[in-house]
Short mmCIF file of C-alpha atoms and ligand atoms in Angstrom, two decimals:
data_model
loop_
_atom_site.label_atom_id
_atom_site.label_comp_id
_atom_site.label_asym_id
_atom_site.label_seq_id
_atom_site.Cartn_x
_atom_site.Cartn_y
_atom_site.Cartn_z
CA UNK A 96 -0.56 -13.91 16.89
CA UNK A 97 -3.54 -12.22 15.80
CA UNK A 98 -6.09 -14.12 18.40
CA UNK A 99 -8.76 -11.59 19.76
CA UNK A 100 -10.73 -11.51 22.51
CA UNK A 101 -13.64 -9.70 20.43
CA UNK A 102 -14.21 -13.01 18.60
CA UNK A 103 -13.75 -15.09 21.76
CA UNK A 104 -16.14 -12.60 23.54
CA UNK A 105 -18.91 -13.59 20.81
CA UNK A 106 -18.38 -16.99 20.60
CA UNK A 107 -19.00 -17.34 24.30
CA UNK A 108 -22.31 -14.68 23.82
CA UNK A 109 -23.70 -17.24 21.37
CA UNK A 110 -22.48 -19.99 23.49
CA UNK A 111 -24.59 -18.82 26.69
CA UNK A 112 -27.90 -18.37 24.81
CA UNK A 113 -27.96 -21.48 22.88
CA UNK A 114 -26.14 -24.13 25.81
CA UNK A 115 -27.35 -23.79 29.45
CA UNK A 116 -25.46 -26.93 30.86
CA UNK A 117 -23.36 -25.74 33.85
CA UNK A 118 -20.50 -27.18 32.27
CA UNK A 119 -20.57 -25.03 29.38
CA UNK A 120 -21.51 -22.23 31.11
CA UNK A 121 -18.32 -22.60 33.42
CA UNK A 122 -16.04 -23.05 29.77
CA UNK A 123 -17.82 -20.00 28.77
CA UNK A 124 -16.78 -18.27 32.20
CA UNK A 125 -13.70 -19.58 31.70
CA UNK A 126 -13.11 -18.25 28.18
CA UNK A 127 -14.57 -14.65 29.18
CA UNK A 128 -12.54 -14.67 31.58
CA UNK A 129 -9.08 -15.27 29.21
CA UNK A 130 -10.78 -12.82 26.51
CA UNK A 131 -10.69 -9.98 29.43
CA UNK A 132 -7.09 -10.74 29.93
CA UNK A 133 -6.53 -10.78 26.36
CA UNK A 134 -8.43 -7.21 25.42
CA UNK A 135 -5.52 -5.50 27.03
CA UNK A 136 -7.37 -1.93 28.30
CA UNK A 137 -10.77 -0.88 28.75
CA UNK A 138 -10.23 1.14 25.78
CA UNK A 139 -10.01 -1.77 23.65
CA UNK A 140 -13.46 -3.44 25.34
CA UNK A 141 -15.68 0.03 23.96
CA UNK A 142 -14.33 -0.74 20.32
CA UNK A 143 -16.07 -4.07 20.28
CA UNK A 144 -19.79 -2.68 19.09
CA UNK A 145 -18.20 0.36 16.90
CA UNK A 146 -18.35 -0.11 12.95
CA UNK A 147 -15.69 0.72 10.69
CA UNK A 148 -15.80 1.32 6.84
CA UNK A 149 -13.09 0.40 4.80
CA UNK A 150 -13.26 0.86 1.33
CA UNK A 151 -10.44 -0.31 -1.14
CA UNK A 152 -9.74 1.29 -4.65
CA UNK A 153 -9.33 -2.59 -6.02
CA UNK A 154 -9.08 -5.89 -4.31
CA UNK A 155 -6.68 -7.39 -6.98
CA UNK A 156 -4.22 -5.40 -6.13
CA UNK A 157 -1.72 -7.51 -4.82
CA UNK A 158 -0.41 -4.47 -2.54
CA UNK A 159 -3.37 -4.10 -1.50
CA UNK A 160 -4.56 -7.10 -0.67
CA UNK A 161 -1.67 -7.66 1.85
CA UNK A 162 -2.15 -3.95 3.04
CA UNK A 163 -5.94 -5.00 3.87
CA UNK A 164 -5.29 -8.35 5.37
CA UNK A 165 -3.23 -6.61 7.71
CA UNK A 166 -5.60 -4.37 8.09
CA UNK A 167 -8.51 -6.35 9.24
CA UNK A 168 -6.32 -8.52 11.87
CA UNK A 169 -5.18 -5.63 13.49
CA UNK A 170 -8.46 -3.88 13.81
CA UNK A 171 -9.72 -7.29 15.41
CA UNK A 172 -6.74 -7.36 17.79
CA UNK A 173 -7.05 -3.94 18.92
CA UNK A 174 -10.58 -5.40 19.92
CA UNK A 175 -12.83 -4.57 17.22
CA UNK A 176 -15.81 -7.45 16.33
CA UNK A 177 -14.98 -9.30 12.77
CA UNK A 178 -18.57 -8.63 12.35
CA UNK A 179 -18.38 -5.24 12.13
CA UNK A 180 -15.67 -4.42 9.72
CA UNK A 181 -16.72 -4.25 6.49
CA UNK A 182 -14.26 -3.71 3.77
CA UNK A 183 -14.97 -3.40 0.48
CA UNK A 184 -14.24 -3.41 -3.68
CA UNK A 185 -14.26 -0.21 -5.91
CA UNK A 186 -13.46 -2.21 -8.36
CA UNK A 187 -11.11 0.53 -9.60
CA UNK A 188 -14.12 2.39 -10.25
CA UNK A 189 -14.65 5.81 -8.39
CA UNK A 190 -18.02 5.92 -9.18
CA UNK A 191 -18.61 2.52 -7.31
CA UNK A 192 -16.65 3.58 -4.93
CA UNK A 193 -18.50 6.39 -4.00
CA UNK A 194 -21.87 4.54 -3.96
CA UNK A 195 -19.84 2.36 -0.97
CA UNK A 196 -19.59 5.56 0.93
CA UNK A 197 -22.66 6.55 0.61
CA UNK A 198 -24.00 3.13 1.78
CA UNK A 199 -21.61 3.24 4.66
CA UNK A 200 -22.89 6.70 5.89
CA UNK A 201 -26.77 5.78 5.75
CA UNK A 202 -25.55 2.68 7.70
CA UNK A 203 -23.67 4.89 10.40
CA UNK A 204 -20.66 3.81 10.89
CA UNK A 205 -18.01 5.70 13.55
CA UNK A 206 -15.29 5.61 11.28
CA UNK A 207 -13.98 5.55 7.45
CA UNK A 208 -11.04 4.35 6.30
CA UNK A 209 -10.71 5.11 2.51
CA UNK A 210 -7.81 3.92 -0.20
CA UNK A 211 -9.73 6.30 -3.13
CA UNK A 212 -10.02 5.04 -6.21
CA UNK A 213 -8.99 8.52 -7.75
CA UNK A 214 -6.67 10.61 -5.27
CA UNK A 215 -8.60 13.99 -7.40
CA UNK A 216 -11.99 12.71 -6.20
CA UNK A 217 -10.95 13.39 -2.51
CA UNK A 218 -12.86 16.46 -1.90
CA UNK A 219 -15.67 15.49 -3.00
CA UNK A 220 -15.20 12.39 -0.48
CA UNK A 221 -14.12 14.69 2.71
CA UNK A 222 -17.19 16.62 2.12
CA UNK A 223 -20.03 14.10 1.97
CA UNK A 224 -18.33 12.11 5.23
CA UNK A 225 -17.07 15.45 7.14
CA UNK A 226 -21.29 16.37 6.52
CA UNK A 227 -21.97 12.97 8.11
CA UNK A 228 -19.93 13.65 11.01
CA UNK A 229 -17.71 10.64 10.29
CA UNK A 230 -13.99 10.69 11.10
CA UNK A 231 -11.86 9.66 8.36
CA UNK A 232 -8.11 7.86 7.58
CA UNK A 233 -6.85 7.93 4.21
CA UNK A 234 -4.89 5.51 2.91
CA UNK A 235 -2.48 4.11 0.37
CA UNK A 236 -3.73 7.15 -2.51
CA UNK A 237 -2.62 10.41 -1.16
CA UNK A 238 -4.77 13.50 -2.01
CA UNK A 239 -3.16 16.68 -2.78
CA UNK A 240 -1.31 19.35 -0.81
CA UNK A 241 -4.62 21.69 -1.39
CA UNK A 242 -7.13 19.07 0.18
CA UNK A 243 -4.70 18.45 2.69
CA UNK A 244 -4.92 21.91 3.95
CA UNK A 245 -8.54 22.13 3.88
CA UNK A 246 -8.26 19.28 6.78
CA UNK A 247 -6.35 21.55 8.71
CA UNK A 248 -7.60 24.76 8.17
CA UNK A 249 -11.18 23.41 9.02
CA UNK A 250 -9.75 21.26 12.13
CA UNK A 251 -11.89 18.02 10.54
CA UNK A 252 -11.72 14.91 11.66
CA UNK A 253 -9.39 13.46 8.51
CA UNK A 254 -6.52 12.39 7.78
CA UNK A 255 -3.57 10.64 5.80
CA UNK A 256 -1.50 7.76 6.63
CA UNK A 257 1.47 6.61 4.04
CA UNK A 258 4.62 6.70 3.00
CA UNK A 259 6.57 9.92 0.90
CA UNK A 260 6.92 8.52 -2.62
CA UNK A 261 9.96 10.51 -3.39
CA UNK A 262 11.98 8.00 -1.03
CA UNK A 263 11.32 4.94 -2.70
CA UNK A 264 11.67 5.98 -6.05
CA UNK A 265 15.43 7.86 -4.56
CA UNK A 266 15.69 4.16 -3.47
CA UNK A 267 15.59 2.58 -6.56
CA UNK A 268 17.96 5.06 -8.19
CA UNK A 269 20.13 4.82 -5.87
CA UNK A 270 20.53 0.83 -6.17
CA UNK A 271 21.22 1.32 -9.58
CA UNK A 272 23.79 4.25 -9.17
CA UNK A 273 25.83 1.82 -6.94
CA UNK A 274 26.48 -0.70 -9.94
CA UNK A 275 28.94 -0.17 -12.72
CA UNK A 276 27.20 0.14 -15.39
CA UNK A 277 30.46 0.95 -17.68
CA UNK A 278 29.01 0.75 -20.78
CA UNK A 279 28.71 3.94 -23.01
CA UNK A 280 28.43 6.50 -19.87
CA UNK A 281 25.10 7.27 -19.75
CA UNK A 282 22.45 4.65 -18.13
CA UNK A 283 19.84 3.53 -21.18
CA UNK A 284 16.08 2.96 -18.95
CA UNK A 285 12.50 1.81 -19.56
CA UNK A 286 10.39 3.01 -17.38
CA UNK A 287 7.34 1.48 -16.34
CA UNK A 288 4.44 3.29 -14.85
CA UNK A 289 1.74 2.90 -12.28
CA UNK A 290 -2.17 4.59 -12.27
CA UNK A 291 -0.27 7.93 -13.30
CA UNK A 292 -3.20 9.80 -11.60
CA UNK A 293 -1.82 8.26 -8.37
CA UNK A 294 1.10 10.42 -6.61
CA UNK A 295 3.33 7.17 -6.25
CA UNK A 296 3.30 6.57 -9.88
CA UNK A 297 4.51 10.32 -10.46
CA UNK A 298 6.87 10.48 -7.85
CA UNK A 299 8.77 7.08 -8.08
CA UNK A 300 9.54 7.74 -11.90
CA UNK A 301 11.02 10.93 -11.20
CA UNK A 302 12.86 10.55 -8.22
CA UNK A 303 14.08 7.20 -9.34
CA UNK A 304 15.83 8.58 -12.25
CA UNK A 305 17.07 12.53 -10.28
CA UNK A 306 18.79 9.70 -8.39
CA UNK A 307 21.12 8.72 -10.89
CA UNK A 308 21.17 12.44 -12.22
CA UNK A 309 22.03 13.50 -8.31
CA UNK A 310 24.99 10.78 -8.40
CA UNK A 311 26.51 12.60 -11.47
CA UNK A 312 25.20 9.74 -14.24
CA UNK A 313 23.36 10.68 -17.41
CA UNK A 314 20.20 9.49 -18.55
CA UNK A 315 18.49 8.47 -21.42
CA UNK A 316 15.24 6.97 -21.52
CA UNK A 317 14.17 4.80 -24.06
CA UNK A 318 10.70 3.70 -23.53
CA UNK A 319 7.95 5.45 -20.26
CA UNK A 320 4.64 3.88 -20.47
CA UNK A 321 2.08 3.07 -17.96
CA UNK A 322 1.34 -0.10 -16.56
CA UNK A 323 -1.50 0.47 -14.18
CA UNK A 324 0.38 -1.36 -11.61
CA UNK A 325 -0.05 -4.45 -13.47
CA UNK A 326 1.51 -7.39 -13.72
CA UNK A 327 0.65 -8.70 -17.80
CA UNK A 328 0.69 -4.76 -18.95
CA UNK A 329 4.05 -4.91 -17.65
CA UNK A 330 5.10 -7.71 -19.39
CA UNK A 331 3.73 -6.22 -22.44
CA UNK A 332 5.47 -3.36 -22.71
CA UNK A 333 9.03 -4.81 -21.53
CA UNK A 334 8.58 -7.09 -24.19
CA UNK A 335 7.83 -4.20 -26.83
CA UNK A 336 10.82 -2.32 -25.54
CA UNK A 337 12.82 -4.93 -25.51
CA UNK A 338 12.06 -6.19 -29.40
CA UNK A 339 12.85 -2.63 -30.17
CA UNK A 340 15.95 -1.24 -28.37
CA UNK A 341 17.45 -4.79 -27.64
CA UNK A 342 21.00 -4.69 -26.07
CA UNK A 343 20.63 -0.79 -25.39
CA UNK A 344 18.27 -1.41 -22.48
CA UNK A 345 20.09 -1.71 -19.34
CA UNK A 346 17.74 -0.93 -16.63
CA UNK A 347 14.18 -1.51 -15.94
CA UNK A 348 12.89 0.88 -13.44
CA UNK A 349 9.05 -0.42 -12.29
CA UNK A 350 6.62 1.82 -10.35
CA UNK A 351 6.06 -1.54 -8.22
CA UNK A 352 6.95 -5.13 -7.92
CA UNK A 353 4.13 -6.45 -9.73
CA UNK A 354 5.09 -5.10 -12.96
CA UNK A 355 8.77 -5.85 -12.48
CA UNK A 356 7.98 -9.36 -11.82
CA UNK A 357 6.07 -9.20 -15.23
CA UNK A 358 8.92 -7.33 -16.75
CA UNK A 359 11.12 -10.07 -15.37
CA UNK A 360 9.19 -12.49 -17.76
CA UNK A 361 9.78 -10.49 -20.48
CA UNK A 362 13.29 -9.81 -19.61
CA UNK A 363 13.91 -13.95 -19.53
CA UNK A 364 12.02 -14.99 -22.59
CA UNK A 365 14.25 -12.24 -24.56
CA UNK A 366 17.04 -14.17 -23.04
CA UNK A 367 18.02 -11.53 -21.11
CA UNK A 368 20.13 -11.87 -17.70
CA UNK A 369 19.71 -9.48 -14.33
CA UNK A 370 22.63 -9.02 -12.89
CA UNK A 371 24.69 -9.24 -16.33
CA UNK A 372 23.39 -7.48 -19.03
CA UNK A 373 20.35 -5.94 -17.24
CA UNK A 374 18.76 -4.73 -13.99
CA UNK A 375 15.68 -4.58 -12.83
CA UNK A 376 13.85 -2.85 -10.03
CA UNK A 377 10.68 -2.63 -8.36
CA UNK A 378 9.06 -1.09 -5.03
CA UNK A 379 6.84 -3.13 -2.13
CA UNK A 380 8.81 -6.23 -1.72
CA UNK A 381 6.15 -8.79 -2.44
CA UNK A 382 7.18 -12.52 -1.27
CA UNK A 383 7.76 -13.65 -4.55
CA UNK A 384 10.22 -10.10 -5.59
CA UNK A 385 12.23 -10.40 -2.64
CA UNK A 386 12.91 -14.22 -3.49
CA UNK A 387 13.70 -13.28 -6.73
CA UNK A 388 16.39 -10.48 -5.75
CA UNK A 389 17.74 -13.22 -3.81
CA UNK A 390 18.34 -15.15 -6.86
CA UNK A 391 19.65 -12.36 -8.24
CA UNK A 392 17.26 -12.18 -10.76
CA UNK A 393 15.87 -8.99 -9.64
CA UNK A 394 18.35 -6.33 -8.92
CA UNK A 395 16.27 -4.83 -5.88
CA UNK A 396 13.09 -3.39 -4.61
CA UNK A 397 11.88 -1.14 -1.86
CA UNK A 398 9.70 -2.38 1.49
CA UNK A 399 6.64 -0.22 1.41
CA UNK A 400 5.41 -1.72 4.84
CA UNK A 401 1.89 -2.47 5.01
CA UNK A 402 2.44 -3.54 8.46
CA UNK A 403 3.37 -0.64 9.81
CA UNK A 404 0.55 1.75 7.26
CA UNK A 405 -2.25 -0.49 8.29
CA UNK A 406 -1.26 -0.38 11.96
CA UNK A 407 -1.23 3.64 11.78
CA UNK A 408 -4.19 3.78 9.83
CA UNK A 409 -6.33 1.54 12.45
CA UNK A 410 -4.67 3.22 15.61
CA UNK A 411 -5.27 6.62 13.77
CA UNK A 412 -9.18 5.04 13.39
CA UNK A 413 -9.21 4.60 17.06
CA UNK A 414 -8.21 7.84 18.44
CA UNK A 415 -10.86 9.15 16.41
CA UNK A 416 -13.54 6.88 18.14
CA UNK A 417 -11.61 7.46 21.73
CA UNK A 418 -11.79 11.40 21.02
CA UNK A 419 -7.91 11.14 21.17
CA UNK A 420 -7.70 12.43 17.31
CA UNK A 421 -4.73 12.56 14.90
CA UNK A 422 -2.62 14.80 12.99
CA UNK A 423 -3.58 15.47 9.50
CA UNK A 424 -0.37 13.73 7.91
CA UNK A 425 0.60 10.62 9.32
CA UNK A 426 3.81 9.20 7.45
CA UNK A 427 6.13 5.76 7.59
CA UNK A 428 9.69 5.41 5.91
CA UNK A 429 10.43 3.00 2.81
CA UNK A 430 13.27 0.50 3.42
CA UNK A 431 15.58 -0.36 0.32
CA UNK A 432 16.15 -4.06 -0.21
CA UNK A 433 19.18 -5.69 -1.61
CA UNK A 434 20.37 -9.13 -1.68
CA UNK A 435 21.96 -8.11 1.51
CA UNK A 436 19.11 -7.40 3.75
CA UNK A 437 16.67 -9.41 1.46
CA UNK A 438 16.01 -12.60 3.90
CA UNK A 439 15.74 -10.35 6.72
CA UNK A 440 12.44 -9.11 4.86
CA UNK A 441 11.35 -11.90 3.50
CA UNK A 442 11.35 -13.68 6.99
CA UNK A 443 9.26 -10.50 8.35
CA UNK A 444 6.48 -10.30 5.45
CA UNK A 445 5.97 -14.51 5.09
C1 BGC B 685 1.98 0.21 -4.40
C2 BGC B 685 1.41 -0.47 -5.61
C3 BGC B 685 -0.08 -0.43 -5.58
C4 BGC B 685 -0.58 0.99 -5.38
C5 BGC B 685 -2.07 1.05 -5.25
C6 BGC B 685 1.40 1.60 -4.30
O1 BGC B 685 1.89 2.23 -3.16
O2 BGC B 685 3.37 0.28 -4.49
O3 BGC B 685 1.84 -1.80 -5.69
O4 BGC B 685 -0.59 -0.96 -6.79
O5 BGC B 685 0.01 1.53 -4.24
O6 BGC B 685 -2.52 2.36 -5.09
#
């Protein structure tokens, strides 16, 4: 589904200068032809020589990596060339990262899209590319109210494109406000933390347990610690937690699936069983989280579409090039996932 013509278009350029037969020539006529049918407006023809930047805070993310993915097809669909999107590693290192942007605004490219390593390190990012006189789309990391602002106030070419954190950390709580609990009254957490520079990280832990607060439960956590998003840190700590509070832990809250599948290891190997005597939740609904809340081993998580981010975050890219421009907040809603709507999910992300 993701065939574009701005491939097609090349191969048929490279084609013509290496093959004169007449037969290839028509074949290349032939496939220009169905690559102009396929670039849908002329819009989509003037992206084809444009350059666009992406640089990405860490490629082992696995959020990320799907988010990126995405990413790249639908640039090429909307009729960018493959050759000229480069997307790159920070390594989860801002100072790497800001060498890339550098390197990217010597090269000249018409657009940067930017998932920042640190969210605090965004002014000095919107200065050095606004200087440039490059638009640019934030993603994924949102920088703060006050940077925001500055976008605004100064009518620059930059903006954000993500979801409101707050939601999918209400999500969570409220999947676990809707079981009985019915032990002692009052719900007995670990709570395990993503990059807690990162808004997400902040925002999911506390909204995630003013849910339960909001639905008239009280709280008591036994164990926060961060987990850097991270699948074996997460595993760690559960563990810990686990060897110390045994029985009294009934719900793991995770800042994102990765570390609740990791907690999920821990959970099993203390013998543990979600959906019993514990529950579990996490936030993106990775393949292999939503299969497991289908088997019932994890309570829930939360879609944090990377479809429909990546999509905004490219078209946003575009009406920059096209002079069309953007707002300077450009959001997309969390969906909660239960065994109900689980498949319906799954058969959407796979
Ligand atoms: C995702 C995490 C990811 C993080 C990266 C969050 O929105 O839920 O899985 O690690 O973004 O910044």
């Amino acid at each position: 589904s993701t065939n574009n013509a701005g491939t097609t278009t090349d191969a048929a350029a490279s084609d013509a200068s290496s093959d004169t037969s007449n037969d290839a020539a028509a074949t290349e006529a032939a496939d220009a032809g169905d690559a102009a049918a396929d670039a849908a407006t002329d819009a989509d023809a003037s992206l084809a020589d444009k350059k666009v930047g992406v640089c990405i805070y860490q490629f082992s993310d696995n959020f990320m990596t799907l988010f990126r993915t995405e990413l790249e097809n639908y640039l090429v669909e909307k009729g960018f060339s493959k050759d000229n999107i480069t997307i790159v590693d920070g390594a989860n290192d801002q100072a790497t990262q800001t060498g890339q942007i550098d390197n990217f605004i010597t090269e000249g490219v018409d657009v940067l899209i930017i998932n920042p390593v640190n969210s605090s390190s965004a002014a000095t990012i919107t200065d050095k590319v606004v200087a440039a006189g490059i638009p640019l789309v934030y993603i994924n990391r949102e920088p703060d109210e006050e940077e925001q602002k500055r976008w605004s106030d100064n009518n620059w070419d930059v903006t954000y494109v993500g979801c409101d954190a707050r939601q999918s950390g209400t999500f969570q709580g409220e999947m676990i406000s809707a079981i009985d609990l019915n032990k002692n009254g009052k719900v007995d957490y670990i709570m395990v933390e993503g990059d807690p520079e990162n808004v997400d990280a902040q925002y999911r832990t506390e909204f995630s347990v003013k849910a339960l607060e909001d639905a008239g439960l009280e709280v008591n956590c036994l164990s926060d610690q961060v987990g850097n998003w991270q699948q074996d840190q997460a595993q760690q700590i559960v563990a810990n937690a686990l060897g110390q509070y045994g029985n009294d832990v009934e719900v793991v809250f995770c800042n994102n699936d990765a570390m609740a599948l990791g907690a999920l290891q821990a959970i099993q190997s203390a013998g543990r069983t979600v959906g019993t005597d514990i529950y579990l939740v996490g936030v993106d609904a990775l393949s292999e989280a939503l299969e497991d809340v289908l088997a019932g081993t994890m309570t829930g998580t939360v879609f944090n579409d990377h479809f429909s981010q990546s999509h905004s975050a490219a078209d946003a890219a575009i009406n920059y090039i096209t002079g069309a421009g953007n707002d300077h907040y450009i959001g997309c809603d969390y969906v909660k996932v239960t065994k109900d709507n689980a498949q319906d999910v799954l058969d959407m992300v796979k």
